[in-house]
Amino acid sequence: MAISNQESGFRTQEFVLNMGPQHPSTHGVYRAILTMDGEYVVDVENVVGYLHRGMEKIAEDRTYTQFIPYTDRMDYLAGILNNWGFVMTVEKAMGIEVPERAEYIRVITGELQRIASHLVMVASMALDLNGYTPWMYAFYDREKILDLFEMICGSRLTTSFMRVGGVPNDIPEGFIPKLEKFLAELPGRADDFDNVITGNEIFVGRTKGVGVLDAEAALSFGLTGPNLRASGVNFDLRKAQPYSVYDRFDFEVPLGENGDSFDRYNLRMLEIRQSARIIRQALDTIPEGDIMAKVPKVLKVPKGETYCHIEGSKGLLGFYLVSDGGTKPYRLHLHSPSFVNLGAYPKMAKGTVLQDAIASLASIDIVLGEVDR
Amino acid sequence: MDNINVLVDTLKEKFSSKISVSDDGQSLVVSSADIFPVLKEIKENTQYNFLADLTAVDYPERMEVVYHLMNIKDAGLIRVKALLDKSDPKIDSVVFLWDTANVMERETYDLLGVIFEGHPDLKRILCPDDFEGHPLRKDYKVEPAVRQ
Amino acid sequence: MENFFVNIAGLIRDLIAGFGLNETLVYLAMVIVKFVAVLVFVLLNVVVLVYMERRVAGFFQERLGPNRVGPQGTLQLVMDIFKLLSKEDIVPAGADKFVYKAAAYAIFVPTILVYMVIPFGKGMNVIDLNLGLFYILAISSVTTMIIFMAGWGSRNKYSLVGGMRAIAQMVSYEIPYVFSFLGVIMLTGSLKMSTIVEAQQGVWFIVLQPIAFIVFLIAGNAEINRGPFDLPEGEQELVAGYHTEYTAGRFAMFYMAEYANLLAMAAIGATVFLGGWQGPWLPGWLWFFIKMYALVFGQMWVRWTFPRIRVDHLMHLNWKVLLPVSLANIVVTGIGIKVYQMVRMMGWW
């Protein structure tokens, strides 16, 4: 242990604080080994892997359809987006054209899922700063999204909603009025949430200028998604290279300025509103038609390699699929944004006080199911 | 995937025969010894300066480390492959180019046993420290779970 | 109704005196009786407060709160206490056992002692000390040490950091906390609680000392480690801070002490700034009760609205904001008193 002598001759000692794997604000079984000098964090070491299930290995022994339910166990807060990324990869490798209506349903549910995931992020960010009330507010809204998911696919969290070639269920009766009601209420609810926490003096004081990552560092650390945009880099895959039918919608990409915890938080609040805008437009223009493409019963992906990624709720969610022409992947690599984003955490947390380290951790929005896969 | 040939033409000047294009015309193939200068050149002098993904694949005859580089402007992707000898899978680390390579290389080492030389802290990340073997290698034997 | 409890005390006194004891012994016996009465009062109120906090939190958070056990969930806390008491009592292997155990018992002592001088109604206090307010300040600062005992004795890094934070925070906030009372003491010229209450016959001190009242609310909140100032517990950073390692009955002690402290703070505020038992129509003790619970509700409101403050901001708020403000308040009060006296002397008003 390092012993530092201060000017007064007063001897202080650094100590090691094991934060996790069981800790209220590590968002799962993540562990950080903190070297502390009193309240100050001197050094951080990430320890992950407590939730490692070997999904990449499992994928090698499952058919493409069988693997879909595994994907929503990765980022369990954004199951639909994970399903989407995987089926898109397989569709790209097989060259399947997805019917338009299915794409619209994917956009609607995917953006709903993005809102739900961002709601959990802002909620847990508030909670990690001991704001219990906003936490409850956000979960109240998320509950309504989960109810909508229950209507359309029968399950709430691990949805497994996408299929290779489309979606399994069409929009059920009563879904659209309920969704309209939700969309009508959402802006007001988001404003309420802002009033409770975003403008709060203590909250702003604790998050502004905390865990700053400038654009250059953010790019070097491979941050993607809201975390990258909070540093002021205008990169959103939905705009940069629109997949699915995103090129038909009019929406903005909110950007942060300072790349601090507050920007990362506030960006999610702004993105929630933009996602609602996309859903609104998708609802207005959704065409009639099939929801499934003609897909063979047994999926055989032609020999070759495919890399495909989507703009997940935490960042770029990539799938690298190597096929040998059989019914199972030869190798499937899952590139999870949380895992990469967490790599930047030591840089954010070093030199701050313990409370700031917690705020920074909350602001990068990790989901351990995705970190460890 | 962006067209790799444009990139190859610019790189040929500097690296001439050290780089080639794979059979399917999708990836840039580099031998493991040259990976660092090639990636450095791509990062510094082309648009593809964002490391989107780093992993490895265990083929029967060789090991391949696969880099996906992205153009942050229009999300164009290129794939760079380094071919490794299976008996001695060693390659230079690119942590000095991208900080993000740190965790990705640790993961690749953990799951596939590729040694990244020059990595500041190459140790297991997802599997426990006392884990034996590298699970994503094809010769790794998975024992069926004991059912009670 | 006004003298309901005083009359009961008188009856008990007559009963004890009936045994033929001398004056001193009767007095002592009465102190014990009153002490027990206050203890029961505090414990009953803790039960109500916990239930109230959970319902208030539910109200703020668009949910119901406890509503299953008993009518409207009122028996929830009783069940919780039974659960806590029936749990295994764990003493960590590396703990400093004596300090660890002692802290759990000691935590309740200063809290209860504070109630000894609080006038719950006219003539309704255990002892009406001449140095009442001074006594309160002295006793309540002992809590700091007990919290540190808990943090140190647990031999857990989270607990230790929590204990350290408690010392830094409570010792610092002691200063504006004391200074907030100085204005009131200057106005009344007495530290006796009953005198302070009687001095508010016409106008409550919240009107004459509004800034002191605000400083009192903030510093008082920090003193009892609640609301945005719950750093020593700091769930999100320190798991549960100084009481991380406590289980079962010992944990219950810390839990109850927190609410007893909350109530004590509200009682002091009601006495010093809100006119104590003074009020029209209703009996004095009921007024006191209403004022006390109004303050408690305010504290709960704050707690369920604000996120937790950061350590350096906490110190900043104390030394750079509250302390100068309370000092300025003392100066202004002093000048005000002199001006008032001069005006009176000159017969201008």
PDB file of N, CA, C and O in Angstrom, chain A residues 45 48-49 52 56-57 60 219-224 235 237 240-241 305-307 309 316 320 322 330-331 333 335 339-340 343 371-373, chain B residues 1 50 52-53 55-60 66 68 70 72 74-75 77 79 81 99-100 103-104 107 112 123 125-126 135-138 142:
ATOM      1  N   GLU A  45     -10.088  -0.396 -11.267  1.00  0.00           N
ATOM      2  CA  GLU A  45      -9.906  -1.549 -12.141  1.00  0.00           C
ATOM      3  C   GLU A  45     -11.244  -2.217 -12.338  1.00  0.00           C
ATOM      4  O   GLU A  45     -11.946  -2.531 -11.377  1.00  0.00           O
ATOM      5  N   VAL A  48     -15.129  -7.724 -14.728  1.00  0.00           N
ATOM      6  CA  VAL A  48     -16.418  -8.163 -15.245  1.00  0.00           C
ATOM      7  C   VAL A  48     -16.366  -9.666 -15.468  1.00  0.00           C
ATOM      8  O   VAL A  48     -15.356 -10.308 -15.206  1.00  0.00           O
ATOM      9  N   GLY A  49     -17.447 -10.217 -15.942  1.00  0.00           N
ATOM     10  CA  GLY A  49     -17.459 -11.628 -16.269  1.00  0.00           C
ATOM     11  C   GLY A  49     -18.292 -12.475 -15.320  1.00  0.00           C
ATOM     12  O   GLY A  49     -18.401 -13.675 -15.502  1.00  0.00           O
ATOM     13  N   HIS A  52     -21.023 -14.114 -17.286  1.00  0.00           N
ATOM     14  CA  HIS A  52     -20.620 -14.668 -18.583  1.00  0.00           C
ATOM     15  C   HIS A  52     -21.285 -16.018 -18.799  1.00  0.00           C
ATOM     16  O   HIS A  52     -21.091 -16.946 -18.025  1.00  0.00           O
ATOM     17  N   GLU A  56     -21.431 -16.723 -27.232  1.00  0.00           N
ATOM     18  CA  GLU A  56     -20.807 -16.935 -28.535  1.00  0.00           C
ATOM     19  C   GLU A  56     -20.584 -18.429 -28.772  1.00  0.00           C
ATOM     20  O   GLU A  56     -20.705 -18.923 -29.881  1.00  0.00           O
ATOM     21  N   LYS A  57     -20.257 -19.121 -27.704  1.00  0.00           N
ATOM     22  CA  LYS A  57     -20.070 -20.570 -27.817  1.00  0.00           C
ATOM     23  C   LYS A  57     -21.413 -21.268 -28.013  1.00  0.00           C
ATOM     24  O   LYS A  57     -21.523 -22.200 -28.815  1.00  0.00           O
ATOM     25  N   GLU A  60     -22.710 -21.309 -31.544  1.00  0.00           N
ATOM     26  CA  GLU A  60     -22.140 -22.272 -32.489  1.00  0.00           C
ATOM     27  C   GLU A  60     -22.881 -23.597 -32.471  1.00  0.00           C
ATOM     28  O   GLU A  60     -22.662 -24.442 -33.326  1.00  0.00           O
ATOM     29  N   LEU A 219     -13.818   8.837 -28.971  1.00  0.00           N
ATOM     30  CA  LEU A 219     -13.604   8.038 -30.185  1.00  0.00           C
ATOM     31  C   LEU A 219     -12.536   6.986 -29.950  1.00  0.00           C
ATOM     32  O   LEU A 219     -12.646   5.853 -30.402  1.00  0.00           O
ATOM     33  N   SER A 220     -11.496   7.370 -29.228  1.00  0.00           N
ATOM     34  CA  SER A 220     -10.430   6.422 -28.983  1.00  0.00           C
ATOM     35  C   SER A 220     -10.907   5.268 -28.112  1.00  0.00           C
ATOM     36  O   SER A 220     -10.500   4.125 -28.309  1.00  0.00           O
ATOM     37  N   PHE A 221     -11.775   5.575 -27.170  1.00  0.00           N
ATOM     38  CA  PHE A 221     -12.311   4.517 -26.319  1.00  0.00           C
ATOM     39  C   PHE A 221     -13.434   3.756 -27.003  1.00  0.00           C
ATOM     40  O   PHE A 221     -14.048   2.878 -26.399  1.00  0.00           O
ATOM     41  N   GLY A 222     -13.736   4.110 -28.230  1.00  0.00           N
ATOM     42  CA  GLY A 222     -14.724   3.362 -28.992  1.00  0.00           C
ATOM     43  C   GLY A 222     -16.136   3.515 -28.486  1.00  0.00           C
ATOM     44  O   GLY A 222     -16.975   2.662 -28.730  1.00  0.00           O
ATOM     45  N   LEU A 223     -16.402   4.609 -27.781  1.00  0.00           N
ATOM     46  CA  LEU A 223     -17.771   4.817 -27.322  1.00  0.00           C
ATOM     47  C   LEU A 223     -18.675   5.001 -28.529  1.00  0.00           C
ATOM     48  O   LEU A 223     -18.263   5.567 -29.542  1.00  0.00           O
ATOM     49  N   THR A 224     -19.891   4.518 -28.410  1.00  0.00           N
ATOM     50  CA  THR A 224     -20.857   4.720 -29.479  1.00  0.00           C
ATOM     51  C   THR A 224     -22.183   5.089 -28.845  1.00  0.00           C
ATOM     52  O   THR A 224     -22.316   5.081 -27.628  1.00  0.00           O
ATOM     53  N   PHE A 235     -22.753  11.245 -34.569  1.00  0.00           N
ATOM     54  CA  PHE A 235     -22.774   9.949 -35.241  1.00  0.00           C
ATOM     55  C   PHE A 235     -23.936   9.124 -34.729  1.00  0.00           C
ATOM     56  O   PHE A 235     -23.950   8.691 -33.574  1.00  0.00           O
ATOM     57  N   LEU A 237     -26.158   5.929 -36.304  1.00  0.00           N
ATOM     58  CA  LEU A 237     -26.229   5.028 -37.453  1.00  0.00           C
ATOM     59  C   LEU A 237     -27.543   5.183 -38.195  1.00  0.00           C
ATOM     60  O   LEU A 237     -27.604   4.985 -39.403  1.00  0.00           O
ATOM     61  N   ALA A 240     -26.495   8.177 -40.286  1.00  0.00           N
ATOM     62  CA  ALA A 240     -25.283   8.045 -41.083  1.00  0.00           C
ATOM     63  C   ALA A 240     -25.448   7.004 -42.181  1.00  0.00           C
ATOM     64  O   ALA A 240     -24.958   7.179 -43.295  1.00  0.00           O
ATOM     65  N   GLN A 241     -26.109   5.911 -41.857  1.00  0.00           N
ATOM     66  CA  GLN A 241     -26.311   4.863 -42.861  1.00  0.00           C
ATOM     67  C   GLN A 241     -27.643   4.212 -42.547  1.00  0.00           C
ATOM     68  O   GLN A 241     -27.690   3.138 -41.954  1.00  0.00           O
ATOM     69  N   GLU A 305     -18.746 -14.253 -44.672  1.00  0.00           N
ATOM     70  CA  GLU A 305     -18.723 -13.458 -43.439  1.00  0.00           C
ATOM     71  C   GLU A 305     -19.647 -12.255 -43.574  1.00  0.00           C
ATOM     72  O   GLU A 305     -19.747 -11.669 -44.636  1.00  0.00           O
ATOM     73  N   THR A 306     -20.301 -11.923 -42.497  1.00  0.00           N
ATOM     74  CA  THR A 306     -21.168 -10.747 -42.489  1.00  0.00           C
ATOM     75  C   THR A 306     -20.908  -9.962 -41.213  1.00  0.00           C
ATOM     76  O   THR A 306     -20.827 -10.547 -40.134  1.00  0.00           O
ATOM     77  N   TYR A 307     -20.760  -8.672 -41.356  1.00  0.00           N
ATOM     78  CA  TYR A 307     -20.757  -7.842 -40.154  1.00  0.00           C
ATOM     79  C   TYR A 307     -21.890  -6.857 -40.300  1.00  0.00           C
ATOM     80  O   TYR A 307     -22.024  -6.180 -41.311  1.00  0.00           O
ATOM     81  N   HIS A 309     -24.380  -4.042 -37.957  1.00  0.00           N
ATOM     82  CA  HIS A 309     -24.668  -3.460 -36.643  1.00  0.00           C
ATOM     83  C   HIS A 309     -25.866  -2.535 -36.720  1.00  0.00           C
ATOM     84  O   HIS A 309     -26.236  -2.057 -37.786  1.00  0.00           O
ATOM     85  N   LEU A 316     -23.516   1.114 -30.696  1.00  0.00           N
ATOM     86  CA  LEU A 316     -23.544   0.220 -31.853  1.00  0.00           C
ATOM     87  C   LEU A 316     -23.499  -1.224 -31.394  1.00  0.00           C
ATOM     88  O   LEU A 316     -22.550  -1.663 -30.757  1.00  0.00           O
ATOM     89  N   TYR A 320     -20.945 -10.195 -35.809  1.00  0.00           N
ATOM     90  CA  TYR A 320     -20.029 -10.660 -36.843  1.00  0.00           C
ATOM     91  C   TYR A 320     -20.282 -12.142 -37.019  1.00  0.00           C
ATOM     92  O   TYR A 320     -20.006 -12.947 -36.133  1.00  0.00           O
ATOM     93  N   VAL A 322     -19.838 -15.608 -39.078  1.00  0.00           N
ATOM     94  CA  VAL A 322     -19.062 -16.396 -40.020  1.00  0.00           C
ATOM     95  C   VAL A 322     -19.832 -17.692 -40.244  1.00  0.00           C
ATOM     96  O   VAL A 322     -20.118 -18.408 -39.287  1.00  0.00           O
ATOM     97  N   TYR A 330     -20.811 -20.730 -37.902  1.00  0.00           N
ATOM     98  CA  TYR A 330     -19.483 -21.271 -37.593  1.00  0.00           C
ATOM     99  C   TYR A 330     -18.888 -20.490 -36.439  1.00  0.00           C
ATOM    100  O   TYR A 330     -18.249 -21.043 -35.554  1.00  0.00           O
ATOM    101  N   ARG A 331     -19.119 -19.199 -36.471  1.00  0.00           N
ATOM    102  CA  ARG A 331     -18.649 -18.329 -35.390  1.00  0.00           C
ATOM    103  C   ARG A 331     -19.551 -17.116 -35.386  1.00  0.00           C
ATOM    104  O   ARG A 331     -19.881 -16.561 -36.443  1.00  0.00           O
ATOM    105  N   HIS A 333     -19.714 -13.517 -33.425  1.00  0.00           N
ATOM    106  CA  HIS A 333     -19.142 -12.609 -32.426  1.00  0.00           C
ATOM    107  C   HIS A 333     -20.153 -11.523 -32.116  1.00  0.00           C
ATOM    108  O   HIS A 333     -20.738 -10.927 -33.010  1.00  0.00           O
ATOM    109  N   HIS A 335     -20.685  -7.990 -30.643  1.00  0.00           N
ATOM    110  CA  HIS A 335     -19.990  -6.763 -30.218  1.00  0.00           C
ATOM    111  C   HIS A 335     -20.961  -5.945 -29.383  1.00  0.00           C
ATOM    112  O   HIS A 335     -21.912  -5.365 -29.901  1.00  0.00           O
ATOM    113  N   PHE A 339     -19.987  -3.297 -23.085  1.00  0.00           N
ATOM    114  CA  PHE A 339     -18.663  -3.835 -22.777  1.00  0.00           C
ATOM    115  C   PHE A 339     -17.578  -2.826 -23.148  1.00  0.00           C
ATOM    116  O   PHE A 339     -16.648  -2.577 -22.385  1.00  0.00           O
ATOM    117  N   VAL A 340     -17.736  -2.233 -24.333  1.00  0.00           N
ATOM    118  CA  VAL A 340     -16.751  -1.266 -24.796  1.00  0.00           C
ATOM    119  C   VAL A 340     -16.848   0.027 -23.982  1.00  0.00           C
ATOM    120  O   VAL A 340     -15.843   0.589 -23.551  1.00  0.00           O
ATOM    121  N   GLY A 343     -15.132   0.140 -20.781  1.00  0.00           N
ATOM    122  CA  GLY A 343     -13.686   0.291 -20.843  1.00  0.00           C
ATOM    123  C   GLY A 343     -13.227   1.713 -20.579  1.00  0.00           C
ATOM    124  O   GLY A 343     -12.101   1.939 -20.144  1.00  0.00           O
ATOM    125  N   VAL A 371     -22.592  -6.772 -21.062  1.00  0.00           N
ATOM    126  CA  VAL A 371     -21.152  -6.683 -20.856  1.00  0.00           C
ATOM    127  C   VAL A 371     -20.544  -8.080 -20.877  1.00  0.00           C
ATOM    128  O   VAL A 371     -19.536  -8.330 -21.536  1.00  0.00           O
ATOM    129  N   ASP A 372     -21.165  -8.990 -20.173  1.00  0.00           N
ATOM    130  CA  ASP A 372     -20.566 -10.308 -19.991  1.00  0.00           C
ATOM    131  C   ASP A 372     -21.015 -11.328 -21.032  1.00  0.00           C
ATOM    132  O   ASP A 372     -20.303 -12.292 -21.286  1.00  0.00           O
ATOM    133  N   ARG A 373     -22.152 -11.097 -21.609  1.00  0.00           N
ATOM    134  CA  ARG A 373     -22.731 -12.005 -22.615  1.00  0.00           C
ATOM    135  C   ARG A 373     -22.782 -13.442 -22.122  1.00  0.00           C
ATOM    136  O   ARG A 373     -22.018 -14.292 -22.472  1.00  0.00           O
TER     137      ARG A 373
ATOM    138  N   MET B   1     -20.369  -3.103 -46.062  1.00  0.00           N
ATOM    139  CA  MET B   1     -18.935  -3.141 -46.362  1.00  0.00           C
ATOM    140  C   MET B   1     -18.607  -2.218 -47.534  1.00  0.00           C
ATOM    141  O   MET B   1     -19.193  -2.330 -48.598  1.00  0.00           O
ATOM    142  N   PHE B  50     -11.984   4.581 -36.852  1.00  0.00           N
ATOM    143  CA  PHE B  50     -12.711   4.164 -35.654  1.00  0.00           C
ATOM    144  C   PHE B  50     -12.725   2.647 -35.603  1.00  0.00           C
ATOM    145  O   PHE B  50     -13.165   1.991 -36.541  1.00  0.00           O
ATOM    146  N   ALA B  52     -14.322  -0.390 -34.839  1.00  0.00           N
ATOM    147  CA  ALA B  52     -15.680  -0.790 -34.499  1.00  0.00           C
ATOM    148  C   ALA B  52     -15.717  -2.134 -33.793  1.00  0.00           C
ATOM    149  O   ALA B  52     -16.538  -2.366 -32.924  1.00  0.00           O
ATOM    150  N   ASP B  53     -14.812  -3.011 -34.173  1.00  0.00           N
ATOM    151  CA  ASP B  53     -14.852  -4.342 -33.572  1.00  0.00           C
ATOM    152  C   ASP B  53     -13.505  -5.023 -33.764  1.00  0.00           C
ATOM    153  O   ASP B  53     -12.793  -4.761 -34.730  1.00  0.00           O
ATOM    154  N   THR B  55     -12.006  -9.011 -33.148  1.00  0.00           N
ATOM    155  CA  THR B  55     -12.220 -10.369 -32.643  1.00  0.00           C
ATOM    156  C   THR B  55     -11.329 -11.320 -33.430  1.00  0.00           C
ATOM    157  O   THR B  55     -10.506 -10.891 -34.228  1.00  0.00           O
ATOM    158  N   ALA B  56     -11.496 -12.579 -33.179  1.00  0.00           N
ATOM    159  CA  ALA B  56     -10.700 -13.565 -33.902  1.00  0.00           C
ATOM    160  C   ALA B  56     -11.592 -14.740 -34.235  1.00  0.00           C
ATOM    161  O   ALA B  56     -12.629 -14.948 -33.604  1.00  0.00           O
ATOM    162  N   VAL B  57     -11.192 -15.472 -35.262  1.00  0.00           N
ATOM    163  CA  VAL B  57     -11.942 -16.666 -35.649  1.00  0.00           C
ATOM    164  C   VAL B  57     -10.952 -17.817 -35.755  1.00  0.00           C
ATOM    165  O   VAL B  57      -9.849 -17.658 -36.269  1.00  0.00           O
ATOM    166  N   ASP B  58     -11.376 -18.943 -35.234  1.00  0.00           N
ATOM    167  CA  ASP B  58     -10.518 -20.130 -35.252  1.00  0.00           C
ATOM    168  C   ASP B  58     -10.938 -21.014 -36.416  1.00  0.00           C
ATOM    169  O   ASP B  58     -11.967 -21.691 -36.373  1.00  0.00           O
ATOM    170  N   TYR B  59     -10.172 -20.972 -37.518  1.00  0.00           N
ATOM    171  CA  TYR B  59     -10.449 -21.836 -38.660  1.00  0.00           C
ATOM    172  C   TYR B  59      -9.611 -23.093 -38.520  1.00  0.00           C
ATOM    173  O   TYR B  59      -8.617 -23.103 -37.785  1.00  0.00           O
ATOM    174  N   PRO B  60     -10.002 -24.136 -39.239  1.00  0.00           N
ATOM    175  CA  PRO B  60      -9.249 -25.393 -39.075  1.00  0.00           C
ATOM    176  C   PRO B  60      -7.763 -25.227 -39.376  1.00  0.00           C
ATOM    177  O   PRO B  60      -6.919 -25.788 -38.680  1.00  0.00           O
ATOM    178  N   VAL B  66      -9.674 -10.436 -36.672  1.00  0.00           N
ATOM    179  CA  VAL B  66     -10.489  -9.636 -37.583  1.00  0.00           C
ATOM    180  C   VAL B  66     -10.728  -8.258 -36.971  1.00  0.00           C
ATOM    181  O   VAL B  66     -11.196  -8.141 -35.840  1.00  0.00           O
ATOM    182  N   HIS B  68     -12.634  -4.631 -37.598  1.00  0.00           N
ATOM    183  CA  HIS B  68     -13.603  -3.869 -38.377  1.00  0.00           C
ATOM    184  C   HIS B  68     -13.359  -2.399 -38.108  1.00  0.00           C
ATOM    185  O   HIS B  68     -13.470  -1.962 -36.963  1.00  0.00           O
ATOM    186  N   MET B  70     -14.270   1.612 -38.945  1.00  0.00           N
ATOM    187  CA  MET B  70     -15.437   2.347 -39.421  1.00  0.00           C
ATOM    188  C   MET B  70     -15.051   3.777 -39.752  1.00  0.00           C
ATOM    189  O   MET B  70     -14.186   4.363 -39.120  1.00  0.00           O
ATOM    190  N   ILE B  72     -16.342   7.294 -39.439  1.00  0.00           N
ATOM    191  CA  ILE B  72     -17.323   7.893 -38.540  1.00  0.00           C
ATOM    192  C   ILE B  72     -18.249   8.859 -39.277  1.00  0.00           C
ATOM    193  O   ILE B  72     -19.318   9.197 -38.804  1.00  0.00           O
ATOM    194  N   ASP B  74     -19.752   8.437 -42.559  1.00  0.00           N
ATOM    195  CA  ASP B  74     -20.910   7.811 -43.191  1.00  0.00           C
ATOM    196  C   ASP B  74     -21.066   6.341 -42.795  1.00  0.00           C
ATOM    197  O   ASP B  74     -21.779   5.597 -43.446  1.00  0.00           O
ATOM    198  N   ALA B  75     -20.412   5.958 -41.712  1.00  0.00           N
ATOM    199  CA  ALA B  75     -20.554   4.602 -41.191  1.00  0.00           C
ATOM    200  C   ALA B  75     -20.088   3.530 -42.156  1.00  0.00           C
ATOM    201  O   ALA B  75     -20.534   2.391 -42.087  1.00  0.00           O
ATOM    202  N   LEU B  77     -17.749   0.671 -43.535  1.00  0.00           N
ATOM    203  CA  LEU B  77     -16.952  -0.304 -42.783  1.00  0.00           C
ATOM    204  C   LEU B  77     -15.937  -0.968 -43.689  1.00  0.00           C
ATOM    205  O   LEU B  77     -16.216  -1.223 -44.866  1.00  0.00           O
ATOM    206  N   ARG B  79     -13.020  -4.354 -43.448  1.00  0.00           N
ATOM    207  CA  ARG B  79     -12.583  -5.463 -42.613  1.00  0.00           C
ATOM    208  C   ARG B  79     -11.120  -5.744 -42.910  1.00  0.00           C
ATOM    209  O   ARG B  79     -10.719  -5.865 -44.072  1.00  0.00           O
ATOM    210  N   LYS B  81      -7.965  -8.335 -41.951  1.00  0.00           N
ATOM    211  CA  LYS B  81      -7.726  -9.629 -41.310  1.00  0.00           C
ATOM    212  C   LYS B  81      -6.237  -9.853 -41.177  1.00  0.00           C
ATOM    213  O   LYS B  81      -5.476  -9.537 -42.096  1.00  0.00           O
ATOM    214  N   ASP B  99      -7.685   3.133 -27.576  1.00  0.00           N
ATOM    215  CA  ASP B  99      -7.820   2.664 -26.200  1.00  0.00           C
ATOM    216  C   ASP B  99      -8.823   1.529 -26.085  1.00  0.00           C
ATOM    217  O   ASP B  99      -8.721   0.673 -25.221  1.00  0.00           O
ATOM    218  N   THR B 100      -9.800   1.558 -26.971  1.00  0.00           N
ATOM    219  CA  THR B 100     -10.851   0.553 -26.890  1.00  0.00           C
ATOM    220  C   THR B 100     -10.321  -0.854 -27.149  1.00  0.00           C
ATOM    221  O   THR B 100     -10.901  -1.843 -26.710  1.00  0.00           O
ATOM    222  N   VAL B 103      -9.887  -3.606 -24.002  1.00  0.00           N
ATOM    223  CA  VAL B 103     -10.848  -4.611 -23.546  1.00  0.00           C
ATOM    224  C   VAL B 103     -11.113  -5.662 -24.613  1.00  0.00           C
ATOM    225  O   VAL B 103     -11.272  -6.839 -24.326  1.00  0.00           O
ATOM    226  N   MET B 104     -11.128  -5.223 -25.878  1.00  0.00           N
ATOM    227  CA  MET B 104     -11.441  -6.190 -26.935  1.00  0.00           C
ATOM    228  C   MET B 104     -10.322  -7.228 -27.072  1.00  0.00           C
ATOM    229  O   MET B 104     -10.577  -8.400 -27.308  1.00  0.00           O
ATOM    230  N   GLU B 107     -10.541  -9.657 -24.302  1.00  0.00           N
ATOM    231  CA  GLU B 107     -11.623 -10.620 -24.540  1.00  0.00           C
ATOM    232  C   GLU B 107     -11.177 -11.685 -25.542  1.00  0.00           C
ATOM    233  O   GLU B 107     -11.402 -12.877 -25.346  1.00  0.00           O
ATOM    234  N   LEU B 112     -10.110 -16.881 -27.118  1.00  0.00           N
ATOM    235  CA  LEU B 112      -9.486 -17.593 -28.232  1.00  0.00           C
ATOM    236  C   LEU B 112      -7.991 -17.811 -28.062  1.00  0.00           C
ATOM    237  O   LEU B 112      -7.360 -18.460 -28.890  1.00  0.00           O
ATOM    238  N   LYS B 123      -4.805 -10.123 -19.538  1.00  0.00           N
ATOM    239  CA  LYS B 123      -5.252 -11.220 -18.676  1.00  0.00           C
ATOM    240  C   LYS B 123      -6.706 -11.509 -18.987  1.00  0.00           C
ATOM    241  O   LYS B 123      -7.344 -10.789 -19.738  1.00  0.00           O
ATOM    242  N   ILE B 125     -10.673 -11.771 -18.974  1.00  0.00           N
ATOM    243  CA  ILE B 125     -11.623 -10.725 -18.616  1.00  0.00           C
ATOM    244  C   ILE B 125     -13.007 -11.301 -18.350  1.00  0.00           C
ATOM    245  O   ILE B 125     -13.661 -10.913 -17.388  1.00  0.00           O
ATOM    246  N   LEU B 126     -13.456 -12.243 -19.171  1.00  0.00           N
ATOM    247  CA  LEU B 126     -14.801 -12.779 -18.958  1.00  0.00           C
ATOM    248  C   LEU B 126     -14.766 -14.071 -18.153  1.00  0.00           C
ATOM    249  O   LEU B 126     -15.597 -14.298 -17.287  1.00  0.00           O
ATOM    250  N   PRO B 135     -12.327 -21.063 -24.599  1.00  0.00           N
ATOM    251  CA  PRO B 135     -13.577 -21.724 -24.980  1.00  0.00           C
ATOM    252  C   PRO B 135     -13.997 -21.570 -26.427  1.00  0.00           C
ATOM    253  O   PRO B 135     -14.684 -22.445 -26.941  1.00  0.00           O
ATOM    254  N   LEU B 136     -13.630 -20.517 -27.108  1.00  0.00           N
ATOM    255  CA  LEU B 136     -14.126 -20.363 -28.465  1.00  0.00           C
ATOM    256  C   LEU B 136     -13.246 -21.051 -29.506  1.00  0.00           C
ATOM    257  O   LEU B 136     -13.512 -20.970 -30.687  1.00  0.00           O
ATOM    258  N   ARG B 137     -12.208 -21.696 -29.044  1.00  0.00           N
ATOM    259  CA  ARG B 137     -11.432 -22.497 -30.005  1.00  0.00           C
ATOM    260  C   ARG B 137     -12.211 -23.756 -30.336  1.00  0.00           C
ATOM    261  O   ARG B 137     -12.919 -24.303 -29.495  1.00  0.00           O
ATOM    262  N   LYS B 138     -12.052 -24.185 -31.577  1.00  0.00           N
ATOM    263  CA  LYS B 138     -12.859 -25.326 -32.006  1.00  0.00           C
ATOM    264  C   LYS B 138     -12.442 -26.610 -31.298  1.00  0.00           C
ATOM    265  O   LYS B 138     -13.224 -27.547 -31.198  1.00  0.00           O
ATOM    266  N   VAL B 142     -16.536 -29.117 -24.835  1.00  0.00           N
ATOM    267  CA  VAL B 142     -17.570 -28.702 -23.891  1.00  0.00           C
ATOM    268  C   VAL B 142     -18.136 -29.938 -23.234  1.00  0.00           C
ATOM    269  O   VAL B 142     -18.614 -30.844 -23.904  1.00  0.00           O
TER     270      VAL B 142
END
